[in-house]
Amino acid sequence: RLIASQSGYLVRDDLNYPSFSVVFKSGFDMLKYKKVVKNVGSSVNAVYKLKIRARTPFVKISVSPIKLVFSMDKTTLSYEITFEFRLTDVDTAKKAFGSIEWYDGVHVVKSPIAFRWGVTSTSLLSSI
């Protein structure tokens, strides 16, 4: 079931997919996303810690909170992720990849991230 955003249109960022597709528009850009997660494991009281894996020096990833503490009363939690991009020359199209991982010592929940910058809407369409 899809629910439209407040504007009445459904955009990619409104979907609660586990992956992130991040397109930076300029050499200095910041994007924030909020994700909702649900504990579906066998342990009601699960604590997941964060591991960030970024493969580019141009993107800083921040996540809050850095620990998800599930309980009988809190089976659904949310976190906010911020991507900060800093680059002075964006004349050519570039891309990079990374991920964030939530782990409880047994289970790992991985969210892959694809970064893209230095693209125009025309070049983005031609790369599809």
Short mmCIF file of the N, C-alpha and C atoms (twelve columns), coordinates in Angstrom:
data_MODEL
# 
_entry.id   MODEL 
# 
loop_
_atom_site.group_PDB 
_atom_site.id 
_atom_site.type_symbol 
_atom_site.label_atom_id 
_atom_site.label_alt_id 
_atom_site.label_comp_id 
_atom_site.label_asym_id 
_atom_site.label_seq_id 
_atom_site.Cartn_x 
_atom_site.Cartn_y 
_atom_site.Cartn_z 
_atom_site.pdbx_PDB_model_num 
ATOM 1   N N  . ARG A 1   0.839  -1.173  0.000   1 
ATOM 2   C CA . ARG A 1   0.000  0.000   0.000   1 
ATOM 3   C C  . ARG A 1   0.886  1.239   0.000   1 
ATOM 4   N N  . LEU A 2   0.645  2.155   -0.899  1 
ATOM 5   C CA . LEU A 2   1.402  3.401   -0.980  1 
ATOM 6   C C  . LEU A 2   0.548  4.548   -0.468  1 
ATOM 7   N N  . ILE A 3   1.164  5.399   0.311   1 
ATOM 8   C CA . ILE A 3   0.475  6.573   0.834   1 
ATOM 9   C C  . ILE A 3   1.209  7.801   0.327   1 
ATOM 10  N N  . ALA A 4   0.485  8.732   -0.253  1 
ATOM 11  C CA . ALA A 4   1.106  9.940   -0.800  1 
ATOM 12  C C  . ALA A 4   1.586  10.839  0.330   1 
ATOM 13  N N  . SER A 5   2.590  11.655  0.042   1 
ATOM 14  C CA . SER A 5   3.107  12.606  1.014   1 
ATOM 15  C C  . SER A 5   2.128  13.755  1.186   1 
ATOM 16  N N  . GLN A 6   2.473  14.688  2.052   1 
ATOM 17  C CA . GLN A 6   1.598  15.832  2.304   1 
ATOM 18  C C  . GLN A 6   1.338  16.634  1.040   1 
ATOM 19  N N  . SER A 7   2.289  16.643  0.133   1 
ATOM 20  C CA . SER A 7   2.111  17.396  -1.109  1 
ATOM 21  C C  . SER A 7   1.155  16.687  -2.066  1 
ATOM 22  N N  . GLY A 8   0.823  15.435  -1.767  1 
ATOM 23  C CA . GLY A 8   -0.058 14.673  -2.641  1 
ATOM 24  C C  . GLY A 8   0.688  13.812  -3.637  1 
ATOM 25  N N  . TYR A 9   2.004  13.961  -3.703  1 
ATOM 26  C CA . TYR A 9   2.823  13.177  -4.626  1 
ATOM 27  C C  . TYR A 9   3.723  12.238  -3.834  1 
ATOM 28  N N  . LEU A 10  3.927  11.081  -4.356  1 
ATOM 29  C CA . LEU A 10  4.824  10.126  -3.734  1 
ATOM 30  C C  . LEU A 10  6.208  10.305  -4.342  1 
ATOM 31  N N  . VAL A 11  7.193  10.542  -3.495  1 
ATOM 32  C CA . VAL A 11  8.566  10.694  -3.967  1 
ATOM 33  C C  . VAL A 11  9.410  9.561   -3.391  1 
ATOM 34  N N  . ARG A 12  10.536 9.315   -4.019  1 
ATOM 35  C CA . ARG A 12  11.425 8.227   -3.619  1 
ATOM 36  C C  . ARG A 12  11.770 8.285   -2.133  1 
ATOM 37  N N  . ASP A 13  12.007 9.474   -1.605  1 
ATOM 38  C CA . ASP A 13  12.441 9.616   -0.223  1 
ATOM 39  C C  . ASP A 13  11.350 9.277   0.782   1 
ATOM 40  N N  . ASP A 14  10.085 9.236   0.348   1 
ATOM 41  C CA . ASP A 14  8.985  8.894   1.248   1 
ATOM 42  C C  . ASP A 14  8.871  7.391   1.480   1 
ATOM 43  N N  . LEU A 15  9.499  6.599   0.644   1 
ATOM 44  C CA . LEU A 15  9.421  5.148   0.784   1 
ATOM 45  C C  . LEU A 15  10.353 4.685   1.899   1 
ATOM 46  N N  . ASN A 16  9.909  3.764   2.705   1 
ATOM 47  C CA . ASN A 16  10.718 3.285   3.826   1 
ATOM 48  C C  . ASN A 16  11.532 2.050   3.421   1 
ATOM 49  N N  . TYR A 17  12.240 2.149   2.301   1 
ATOM 50  C CA . TYR A 17  13.108 1.062   1.858   1 
ATOM 51  C C  . TYR A 17  14.356 1.018   2.741   1 
ATOM 52  N N  . PRO A 18  14.991 -0.142  2.883   1 
ATOM 53  C CA . PRO A 18  16.194 -0.219  3.711   1 
ATOM 54  C C  . PRO A 18  17.426 0.394   3.049   1 
ATOM 55  N N  . SER A 19  17.391 0.628   1.744   1 
ATOM 56  C CA . SER A 19  18.551 1.190   1.047   1 
ATOM 57  C C  . SER A 19  18.381 2.696   0.857   1 
ATOM 58  N N  . PHE A 20  19.499 3.347   0.522   1 
ATOM 59  C CA . PHE A 20  19.499 4.789   0.292   1 
ATOM 60  C C  . PHE A 20  20.088 5.087   -1.079  1 
ATOM 61  N N  . SER A 21  19.432 5.957   -1.823  1 
ATOM 62  C CA . SER A 21  19.936 6.477   -3.082  1 
ATOM 63  C C  . SER A 21  20.090 7.980   -2.893  1 
ATOM 64  N N  . VAL A 22  21.336 8.447   -2.834  1 
ATOM 65  C CA . VAL A 22  21.618 9.829   -2.464  1 
ATOM 66  C C  . VAL A 22  22.245 10.551  -3.650  1 
ATOM 67  N N  . VAL A 23  21.561 11.569  -4.159  1 
ATOM 68  C CA . VAL A 23  22.074 12.372  -5.266  1 
ATOM 69  C C  . VAL A 23  22.308 13.783  -4.750  1 
ATOM 70  N N  . PHE A 24  23.576 14.200  -4.755  1 
ATOM 71  C CA . PHE A 24  23.924 15.543  -4.305  1 
ATOM 72  C C  . PHE A 24  23.847 16.502  -5.478  1 
ATOM 73  N N  . LYS A 25  23.274 17.684  -5.238  1 
ATOM 74  C CA . LYS A 25  23.046 18.647  -6.315  1 
ATOM 75  C C  . LYS A 25  24.173 19.652  -6.481  1 
ATOM 76  N N  . SER A 26  24.986 19.843  -5.440  1 
ATOM 77  C CA . SER A 26  26.073 20.818  -5.539  1 
ATOM 78  C C  . SER A 26  27.271 20.282  -4.771  1 
ATOM 79  N N  . GLY A 27  28.337 21.064  -4.758  1 
ATOM 80  C CA . GLY A 27  29.548 20.660  -4.062  1 
ATOM 81  C C  . GLY A 27  29.435 20.707  -2.560  1 
ATOM 82  N N  . PHE A 28  28.418 21.403  -2.061  1 
ATOM 83  C CA . PHE A 28  28.167 21.483  -0.629  1 
ATOM 84  C C  . PHE A 28  26.685 21.217  -0.428  1 
ATOM 85  N N  . ASP A 29  26.363 20.021  -0.019  1 
ATOM 86  C CA . ASP A 29  24.957 19.626  0.071   1 
ATOM 87  C C  . ASP A 29  24.765 18.770  1.317   1 
ATOM 88  N N  . MET A 30  23.555 18.798  1.854   1 
ATOM 89  C CA . MET A 30  23.226 17.976  3.007   1 
ATOM 90  C C  . MET A 30  21.817 17.423  2.827   1 
ATOM 91  N N  . LEU A 31  21.665 16.125  3.038   1 
ATOM 92  C CA . LEU A 31  20.364 15.468  2.924   1 
ATOM 93  C C  . LEU A 31  20.094 14.670  4.188   1 
ATOM 94  N N  . LYS A 32  18.831 14.708  4.647   1 
ATOM 95  C CA . LYS A 32  18.425 13.955  5.838   1 
ATOM 96  C C  . LYS A 32  17.271 13.039  5.492   1 
ATOM 97  N N  . TYR A 33  17.293 11.853  6.088   1 
ATOM 98  C CA . TYR A 33  16.219 10.883  5.915   1 
ATOM 99  C C  . TYR A 33  15.835 10.338  7.287   1 
ATOM 100 N N  . LYS A 34  14.579 9.999   7.443   1 
ATOM 101 C CA . LYS A 34  14.114 9.341   8.657   1 
ATOM 102 C C  . LYS A 34  13.599 7.964   8.262   1 
ATOM 103 N N  . LYS A 35  14.061 6.953   8.962   1 
ATOM 104 C CA . LYS A 35  13.648 5.575   8.693   1 
ATOM 105 C C  . LYS A 35  12.972 4.986   9.931   1 
ATOM 106 N N  . VAL A 36  11.973 4.167   9.687   1 
ATOM 107 C CA . VAL A 36  11.264 3.460   10.747  1 
ATOM 108 C C  . VAL A 36  11.608 1.981   10.619  1 
ATOM 109 N N  . VAL A 37  12.002 1.369   11.744  1 
ATOM 110 C CA . VAL A 37  12.387 -0.038  11.739  1 
ATOM 111 C C  . VAL A 37  11.588 -0.792  12.795  1 
ATOM 112 N N  . LYS A 38  11.364 -2.067  12.530  1 
ATOM 113 C CA . LYS A 38  10.586 -2.909  13.443  1 
ATOM 114 C C  . LYS A 38  11.396 -4.142  13.810  1 
ATOM 115 N N  . ASN A 39  11.377 -4.491  15.079  1 
ATOM 116 C CA . ASN A 39  12.061 -5.687  15.546  1 
ATOM 117 C C  . ASN A 39  11.205 -6.904  15.218  1 
ATOM 118 N N  . VAL A 40  11.707 -7.761  14.356  1 
ATOM 119 C CA . VAL A 40  10.980 -8.978  13.979  1 
ATOM 120 C C  . VAL A 40  11.734 -10.227 14.433  1 
ATOM 121 N N  . GLY A 41  12.780 -10.030 15.230  1 
ATOM 122 C CA . GLY A 41  13.571 -11.158 15.708  1 
ATOM 123 C C  . GLY A 41  12.897 -11.889 16.858  1 
ATOM 124 N N  . SER A 42  13.524 -12.982 17.282  1 
ATOM 125 C CA . SER A 42  12.958 -13.799 18.355  1 
ATOM 126 C C  . SER A 42  13.142 -13.165 19.729  1 
ATOM 127 N N  . SER A 43  14.132 -12.289 19.879  1 
ATOM 128 C CA . SER A 43  14.370 -11.627 21.157  1 
ATOM 129 C C  . SER A 43  13.590 -10.318 21.232  1 
ATOM 130 N N  . VAL A 44  12.708 -10.230 22.227  1 
ATOM 131 C CA . VAL A 44  11.908 -9.009  22.392  1 
ATOM 132 C C  . VAL A 44  12.791 -7.848  22.817  1 
ATOM 133 N N  . ASN A 45  13.756 -8.113  23.704  1 
ATOM 134 C CA . ASN A 45  14.655 -7.078  24.210  1 
ATOM 135 C C  . ASN A 45  15.973 -7.134  23.441  1 
ATOM 136 N N  . ALA A 46  15.992 -6.532  22.279  1 
ATOM 137 C CA . ALA A 46  17.180 -6.550  21.424  1 
ATOM 138 C C  . ALA A 46  17.812 -5.163  21.380  1 
ATOM 139 N N  . VAL A 47  19.138 -5.138  21.375  1 
ATOM 140 C CA . VAL A 47  19.884 -3.885  21.268  1 
ATOM 141 C C  . VAL A 47  20.771 -3.983  20.031  1 
ATOM 142 N N  . TYR A 48  20.550 -3.079  19.088  1 
ATOM 143 C CA . TYR A 48  21.331 -3.044  17.854  1 
ATOM 144 C C  . TYR A 48  22.256 -1.835  17.873  1 
ATOM 145 N N  . LYS A 49  23.539 -2.077  17.620  1 
ATOM 146 C CA . LYS A 49  24.529 -1.002  17.550  1 
ATOM 147 C C  . LYS A 49  24.844 -0.718  16.090  1 
ATOM 148 N N  . LEU A 50  25.304 0.496   15.849  1 
ATOM 149 C CA . LEU A 50  25.527 0.985   14.488  1 
ATOM 150 C C  . LEU A 50  26.978 0.844   14.052  1 
ATOM 151 N N  . LYS A 51  27.155 0.470   12.788  1 
ATOM 152 C CA . LYS A 51  28.468 0.500   12.141  1 
ATOM 153 C C  . LYS A 51  28.284 1.215   10.806  1 
ATOM 154 N N  . ILE A 52  29.095 2.239   10.555  1 
ATOM 155 C CA . ILE A 52  29.020 3.006   9.311   1 
ATOM 156 C C  . ILE A 52  30.191 2.615   8.423   1 
ATOM 157 N N  . ARG A 53  29.884 2.309   7.177   1 
ATOM 158 C CA . ARG A 53  30.924 1.969   6.197   1 
ATOM 159 C C  . ARG A 53  30.756 2.894   4.993   1 
ATOM 160 N N  . ALA A 54  31.624 3.895   4.911   1 
ATOM 161 C CA . ALA A 54  31.585 4.835   3.785   1 
ATOM 162 C C  . ALA A 54  32.878 4.681   3.000   1 
ATOM 163 N N  . ARG A 55  32.760 4.638   1.692   1 
ATOM 164 C CA . ARG A 55  33.937 4.429   0.843   1 
ATOM 165 C C  . ARG A 55  34.317 5.678   0.069   1 
ATOM 166 N N  . THR A 56  33.984 6.836   0.601   1 
ATOM 167 C CA . THR A 56  34.374 8.084   -0.050  1 
ATOM 168 C C  . THR A 56  34.709 9.121   1.012   1 
ATOM 169 N N  . PRO A 57  35.796 9.868   0.813   1 
ATOM 170 C CA . PRO A 57  36.135 10.919  1.775   1 
ATOM 171 C C  . PRO A 57  35.261 12.164  1.617   1 
ATOM 172 N N  . PHE A 58  34.439 12.211  0.574   1 
ATOM 173 C CA . PHE A 58  33.642 13.402  0.294   1 
ATOM 174 C C  . PHE A 58  32.308 13.424  1.036   1 
ATOM 175 N N  . VAL A 59  31.912 12.300  1.626   1 
ATOM 176 C CA . VAL A 59  30.611 12.212  2.282   1 
ATOM 177 C C  . VAL A 59  30.793 11.845  3.749   1 
ATOM 178 N N  . LYS A 60  30.194 12.656  4.618   1 
ATOM 179 C CA . LYS A 60  30.167 12.356  6.048   1 
ATOM 180 C C  . LYS A 60  28.771 11.837  6.371   1 
ATOM 181 N N  . ILE A 61  28.703 10.702  7.057   1 
ATOM 182 C CA . ILE A 61  27.428 10.094  7.430   1 
ATOM 183 C C  . ILE A 61  27.260 10.195  8.939   1 
ATOM 184 N N  . SER A 62  26.115 10.730  9.369   1 
ATOM 185 C CA . SER A 62  25.779 10.804  10.789  1 
ATOM 186 C C  . SER A 62  24.437 10.126  11.006  1 
ATOM 187 N N  . VAL A 63  24.330 9.366   12.088  1 
ATOM 188 C CA . VAL A 63  23.086 8.671   12.407  1 
ATOM 189 C C  . VAL A 63  22.736 8.943   13.863  1 
ATOM 190 N N  . SER A 64  21.456 9.180   14.108  1 
ATOM 191 C CA . SER A 64  20.977 9.389   15.470  1 
ATOM 192 C C  . SER A 64  19.651 8.671   15.653  1 
ATOM 193 N N  . PRO A 65  19.546 7.846   16.664  1 
ATOM 194 C CA . PRO A 65  20.559 7.459   17.648  1 
ATOM 195 C C  . PRO A 65  21.523 6.430   17.053  1 
ATOM 196 N N  . ILE A 66  22.614 6.163   17.774  1 
ATOM 197 C CA . ILE A 66  23.593 5.189   17.291  1 
ATOM 198 C C  . ILE A 66  23.327 3.797   17.865  1 
ATOM 199 N N  . LYS A 67  22.294 3.700   18.676  1 
ATOM 200 C CA . LYS A 67  21.901 2.417   19.251  1 
ATOM 201 C C  . LYS A 67  20.381 2.334   19.245  1 
ATOM 202 N N  . LEU A 68  19.834 1.209   18.807  1 
ATOM 203 C CA . LEU A 68  18.389 0.974   18.816  1 
ATOM 204 C C  . LEU A 68  18.084 -0.048  19.906  1 
ATOM 205 N N  . VAL A 69  17.276 0.365   20.887  1 
ATOM 206 C CA . VAL A 69  16.947 -0.496  22.019  1 
ATOM 207 C C  . VAL A 69  15.473 -0.879  21.932  1 
ATOM 208 N N  . PHE A 70  15.233 -2.111  21.507  1 
ATOM 209 C CA . PHE A 70  13.869 -2.621  21.391  1 
ATOM 210 C C  . PHE A 70  13.452 -3.277  22.706  1 
ATOM 211 N N  . SER A 71  12.158 -3.233  22.986  1 
ATOM 212 C CA . SER A 71  11.607 -3.884  24.174  1 
ATOM 213 C C  . SER A 71  10.189 -4.335  23.858  1 
ATOM 214 N N  . MET A 72  9.532  -4.905  24.860  1 
ATOM 215 C CA . MET A 72  8.150  -5.347  24.684  1 
ATOM 216 C C  . MET A 72  7.257  -4.159  24.311  1 
ATOM 217 N N  . ASP A 73  7.533  -3.002  24.899  1 
ATOM 218 C CA . ASP A 73  6.741  -1.793  24.639  1 
ATOM 219 C C  . ASP A 73  7.190  -1.040  23.392  1 
ATOM 220 N N  . LYS A 74  8.435  -1.246  22.987  1 
ATOM 221 C CA . LYS A 74  8.994  -0.513  21.840  1 
ATOM 222 C C  . LYS A 74  9.460  -1.503  20.777  1 
ATOM 223 N N  . THR A 75  8.527  -1.959  19.959  1 
ATOM 224 C CA . THR A 75  8.880  -2.896  18.889  1 
ATOM 225 C C  . THR A 75  9.177  -2.173  17.583  1 
ATOM 226 N N  . THR A 76  8.783  -0.897  17.505  1 
ATOM 227 C CA . THR A 76  9.050  -0.071  16.331  1 
ATOM 228 C C  . THR A 76  9.799  1.178   16.777  1 
ATOM 229 N N  . LEU A 77  10.925 1.445   16.129  1 
ATOM 230 C CA . LEU A 77  11.751 2.614   16.446  1 
ATOM 231 C C  . LEU A 77  12.088 3.349   15.155  1 
ATOM 232 N N  . SER A 78  12.654 4.531   15.298  1 
ATOM 233 C CA . SER A 78  13.082 5.285   14.118  1 
ATOM 234 C C  . SER A 78  14.489 5.832   14.344  1 
ATOM 235 N N  . TYR A 79  15.142 6.132   13.241  1 
ATOM 236 C CA . TYR A 79  16.436 6.800   13.300  1 
ATOM 237 C C  . TYR A 79  16.510 7.806   12.164  1 
ATOM 238 N N  . GLU A 80  17.396 8.793   12.332  1 
ATOM 239 C CA . GLU A 80  17.605 9.805   11.302  1 
ATOM 240 C C  . GLU A 80  19.037 9.690   10.811  1 
ATOM 241 N N  . ILE A 81  19.193 9.727   9.502   1 
ATOM 242 C CA . ILE A 81  20.524 9.650   8.905   1 
ATOM 243 C C  . ILE A 81  20.764 10.914  8.088   1 
ATOM 244 N N  . THR A 82  21.953 11.487  8.242   1 
ATOM 245 C CA . THR A 82  22.328 12.718  7.552   1 
ATOM 246 C C  . THR A 82  23.557 12.452  6.695   1 
ATOM 247 N N  . PHE A 83  23.488 12.905  5.454   1 
ATOM 248 C CA . PHE A 83  24.609 12.800  4.523   1 
ATOM 249 C C  . PHE A 83  25.092 14.212  4.221   1 
ATOM 250 N N  . GLU A 84  26.359 14.506  4.542   1 
ATOM 251 C CA . GLU A 84  26.946 15.818  4.250   1 
ATOM 252 C C  . GLU A 84  28.000 15.639  3.165   1 
ATOM 253 N N  . PHE A 85  27.865 16.422  2.108   1 
ATOM 254 C CA . PHE A 85  28.750 16.316  0.951   1 
ATOM 255 C C  . PHE A 85  29.585 17.580  0.837   1 
ATOM 256 N N  . ARG A 86  30.898 17.425  0.654   1 
ATOM 257 C CA . ARG A 86  31.812 18.557  0.489   1 
ATOM 258 C C  . ARG A 86  32.781 18.252  -0.647  1 
ATOM 259 N N  . LEU A 87  32.661 19.015  -1.727  1 
ATOM 260 C CA . LEU A 87  33.560 18.846  -2.868  1 
ATOM 261 C C  . LEU A 87  33.589 20.159  -3.625  1 
ATOM 262 N N  . THR A 88  34.775 20.604  -4.037  1 
ATOM 263 C CA . THR A 88  34.872 21.890  -4.727  1 
ATOM 264 C C  . THR A 88  34.721 21.770  -6.234  1 
ATOM 265 N N  . ASP A 89  35.020 20.616  -6.810  1 
ATOM 266 C CA . ASP A 89  34.923 20.454  -8.261  1 
ATOM 267 C C  . ASP A 89  33.929 19.348  -8.588  1 
ATOM 268 N N  . VAL A 90  32.748 19.728  -9.075  1 
ATOM 269 C CA . VAL A 90  31.720 18.732  -9.407  1 
ATOM 270 C C  . VAL A 90  31.442 18.712  -10.909 1 
ATOM 271 N N  . ASP A 91  32.457 19.028  -11.707 1 
ATOM 272 C CA . ASP A 91  32.263 19.105  -13.152 1 
ATOM 273 C C  . ASP A 91  32.015 17.744  -13.802 1 
ATOM 274 N N  . THR A 92  32.534 16.694  -13.214 1 
ATOM 275 C CA . THR A 92  32.338 15.377  -13.814 1 
ATOM 276 C C  . THR A 92  31.469 14.515  -12.906 1 
ATOM 277 N N  . ALA A 93  30.720 13.625  -13.527 1 
ATOM 278 C CA . ALA A 93  29.839 12.739  -12.762 1 
ATOM 279 C C  . ALA A 93  30.670 11.737  -11.968 1 
ATOM 280 N N  . LYS A 94  30.358 11.596  -10.720 1 
ATOM 281 C CA . LYS A 94  31.062 10.664  -9.839  1 
ATOM 282 C C  . LYS A 94  30.049 9.842   -9.066  1 
ATOM 283 N N  . LYS A 95  30.527 8.728   -8.530  1 
ATOM 284 C CA . LYS A 95  29.666 7.899   -7.702  1 
ATOM 285 C C  . LYS A 95  30.502 7.180   -6.655  1 
ATOM 286 N N  . ALA A 96  29.842 6.748   -5.597  1 
ATOM 287 C CA . ALA A 96  30.499 5.995   -4.534  1 
ATOM 288 C C  . ALA A 96  29.440 5.160   -3.824  1 
ATOM 289 N N  . PHE A 97  29.921 4.245   -3.000  1 
ATOM 290 C CA . PHE A 97  29.008 3.351   -2.304  1 
ATOM 291 C C  . PHE A 97  29.420 3.211   -0.849  1 
ATOM 292 N N  . GLY A 98  28.495 2.820   -0.032  1 
ATOM 293 C CA . GLY A 98  28.747 2.582   1.374   1 
ATOM 294 C C  . GLY A 98  27.576 1.837   1.968   1 
ATOM 295 N N  . SER A 99  27.536 1.783   3.290   1 
ATOM 296 C CA . SER A 99  26.409 1.133   3.954   1 
ATOM 297 C C  . SER A 99  26.407 1.510   5.425   1 
ATOM 298 N N  . ILE A 100 25.265 1.299   6.043   1 
ATOM 299 C CA . ILE A 100 25.206 1.300   7.493   1 
ATOM 300 C C  . ILE A 100 24.730 -0.086  7.894   1 
ATOM 301 N N  . GLU A 101 25.209 -0.534  9.052   1 
ATOM 302 C CA . GLU A 101 24.835 -1.854  9.541   1 
ATOM 303 C C  . GLU A 101 24.406 -1.749  10.993  1 
ATOM 304 N N  . TRP A 102 23.292 -2.369  11.306  1 
ATOM 305 C CA . TRP A 102 22.817 -2.492  12.683  1 
ATOM 306 C C  . TRP A 102 23.076 -3.940  13.095  1 
ATOM 307 N N  . TYR A 103 23.755 -4.153  14.222  1 
ATOM 308 C CA . TYR A 103 24.054 -5.520  14.640  1 
ATOM 309 C C  . TYR A 103 23.788 -5.691  16.140  1 
ATOM 310 N N  . ASP A 104 23.338 -6.875  16.512  1 
ATOM 311 C CA . ASP A 104 23.043 -7.171  17.916  1 
ATOM 312 C C  . ASP A 104 23.948 -8.259  18.479  1 
ATOM 313 N N  . GLY A 105 25.024 -8.572  17.786  1 
ATOM 314 C CA . GLY A 105 25.918 -9.637  18.210  1 
ATOM 315 C C  . GLY A 105 25.647 -10.937 17.479  1 
ATOM 316 N N  . VAL A 106 24.429 -11.092 16.950  1 
ATOM 317 C CA . VAL A 106 24.055 -12.288 16.193  1 
ATOM 318 C C  . VAL A 106 23.562 -11.906 14.801  1 
ATOM 319 N N  . HIS A 107 22.648 -10.966 14.750  1 
ATOM 320 C CA . HIS A 107 22.018 -10.552 13.492  1 
ATOM 321 C C  . HIS A 107 22.636 -9.255  12.982  1 
ATOM 322 N N  . VAL A 108 22.692 -9.119  11.661  1 
ATOM 323 C CA . VAL A 108 23.165 -7.891  11.020  1 
ATOM 324 C C  . VAL A 108 22.096 -7.441  10.031  1 
ATOM 325 N N  . VAL A 109 21.684 -6.185  10.165  1 
ATOM 326 C CA . VAL A 109 20.724 -5.589  9.233   1 
ATOM 327 C C  . VAL A 109 21.481 -4.523  8.452   1 
ATOM 328 N N  . LYS A 110 21.684 -4.763  7.166   1 
ATOM 329 C CA . LYS A 110 22.522 -3.886  6.343   1 
ATOM 330 C C  . LYS A 110 21.663 -3.035  5.420   1 
ATOM 331 N N  . SER A 111 21.986 -1.743  5.361   1 
ATOM 332 C CA . SER A 111 21.334 -0.813  4.436   1 
ATOM 333 C C  . SER A 111 22.385 -0.264  3.485   1 
ATOM 334 N N  . PRO A 112 22.392 -0.710  2.232   1 
ATOM 335 C CA . PRO A 112 23.364 -0.192  1.264   1 
ATOM 336 C C  . PRO A 112 23.050 1.250   0.878   1 
ATOM 337 N N  . ILE A 113 24.106 1.982   0.524   1 
ATOM 338 C CA . ILE A 113 23.972 3.391   0.136   1 
ATOM 339 C C  . ILE A 113 24.693 3.596   -1.188  1 
ATOM 340 N N  . ALA A 114 24.016 4.233   -2.139  1 
ATOM 341 C CA . ALA A 114 24.622 4.630   -3.410  1 
ATOM 342 C C  . ALA A 114 24.637 6.152   -3.456  1 
ATOM 343 N N  . PHE A 115 25.830 6.730   -3.662  1 
ATOM 344 C CA . PHE A 115 25.989 8.184   -3.761  1 
ATOM 345 C C  . PHE A 115 26.246 8.559   -5.212  1 
ATOM 346 N N  . ARG A 116 25.739 9.704   -5.600  1 
ATOM 347 C CA . ARG A 116 26.004 10.234  -6.949  1 
ATOM 348 C C  . ARG A 116 26.110 11.748  -6.842  1 
ATOM 349 N N  . TRP A 117 27.053 12.349  -7.552  1 
ATOM 350 C CA . TRP A 117 27.190 13.799  -7.568  1 
ATOM 351 C C  . TRP A 117 27.761 14.252  -8.895  1 
ATOM 352 N N  . GLY A 118 27.646 15.547  -9.138  1 
ATOM 353 C CA . GLY A 118 28.186 16.116  -10.372 1 
ATOM 354 C C  . GLY A 118 27.392 15.742  -11.593 1 
ATOM 355 N N  . VAL A 119 26.091 15.543  -11.432 1 
ATOM 356 C CA . VAL A 119 25.251 15.149  -12.559 1 
ATOM 357 C C  . VAL A 119 24.156 16.183  -12.780 1 
ATOM 358 N N  . THR A 120 23.755 16.296  -14.018 1 
ATOM 359 C CA . THR A 120 22.587 17.109  -14.351 1 
ATOM 360 C C  . THR A 120 21.424 16.157  -14.572 1 
ATOM 361 N N  . SER A 121 20.225 16.673  -14.653 1 
ATOM 362 C CA . SER A 121 19.069 15.799  -14.873 1 
ATOM 363 C C  . SER A 121 19.186 15.082  -16.216 1 
ATOM 364 N N  . THR A 122 19.800 15.724  -17.211 1 
ATOM 365 C CA . THR A 122 19.970 15.102  -18.522 1 
ATOM 366 C C  . THR A 122 20.946 13.938  -18.451 1 
ATOM 367 N N  . SER A 123 22.098 14.138  -17.794 1 
ATOM 368 C CA . SER A 123 23.082 13.061  -17.713 1 
ATOM 369 C C  . SER A 123 22.597 11.945  -16.808 1 
ATOM 370 N N  . LEU A 124 21.790 12.260  -15.811 1 
ATOM 371 C CA . LEU A 124 21.244 11.233  -14.937 1 
ATOM 372 C C  . LEU A 124 20.290 10.336  -15.709 1 
ATOM 373 N N  . LEU A 125 19.462 10.919  -16.565 1 
ATOM 374 C CA . LEU A 125 18.533 10.127  -17.369 1 
ATOM 375 C C  . LEU A 125 19.264 9.274   -18.396 1 
ATOM 376 N N  . SER A 126 20.342 9.798   -18.964 1 
ATOM 377 C CA . SER A 126 21.054 9.044   -19.992 1 
ATOM 378 C C  . SER A 126 21.836 7.876   -19.406 1 
ATOM 379 N N  . SER A 127 22.057 7.875   -18.085 1 
ATOM 380 C CA . SER A 127 22.797 6.773   -17.475 1 
ATOM 381 C C  . SER A 127 21.896 5.624   -17.065 1 
ATOM 382 N N  . ILE A 128 20.595 5.761   -17.267 1 
ATOM 383 C CA . ILE A 128 19.643 4.706   -16.876 1 
ATOM 384 C C  . ILE A 128 19.603 3.626   -17.932 1 
# 
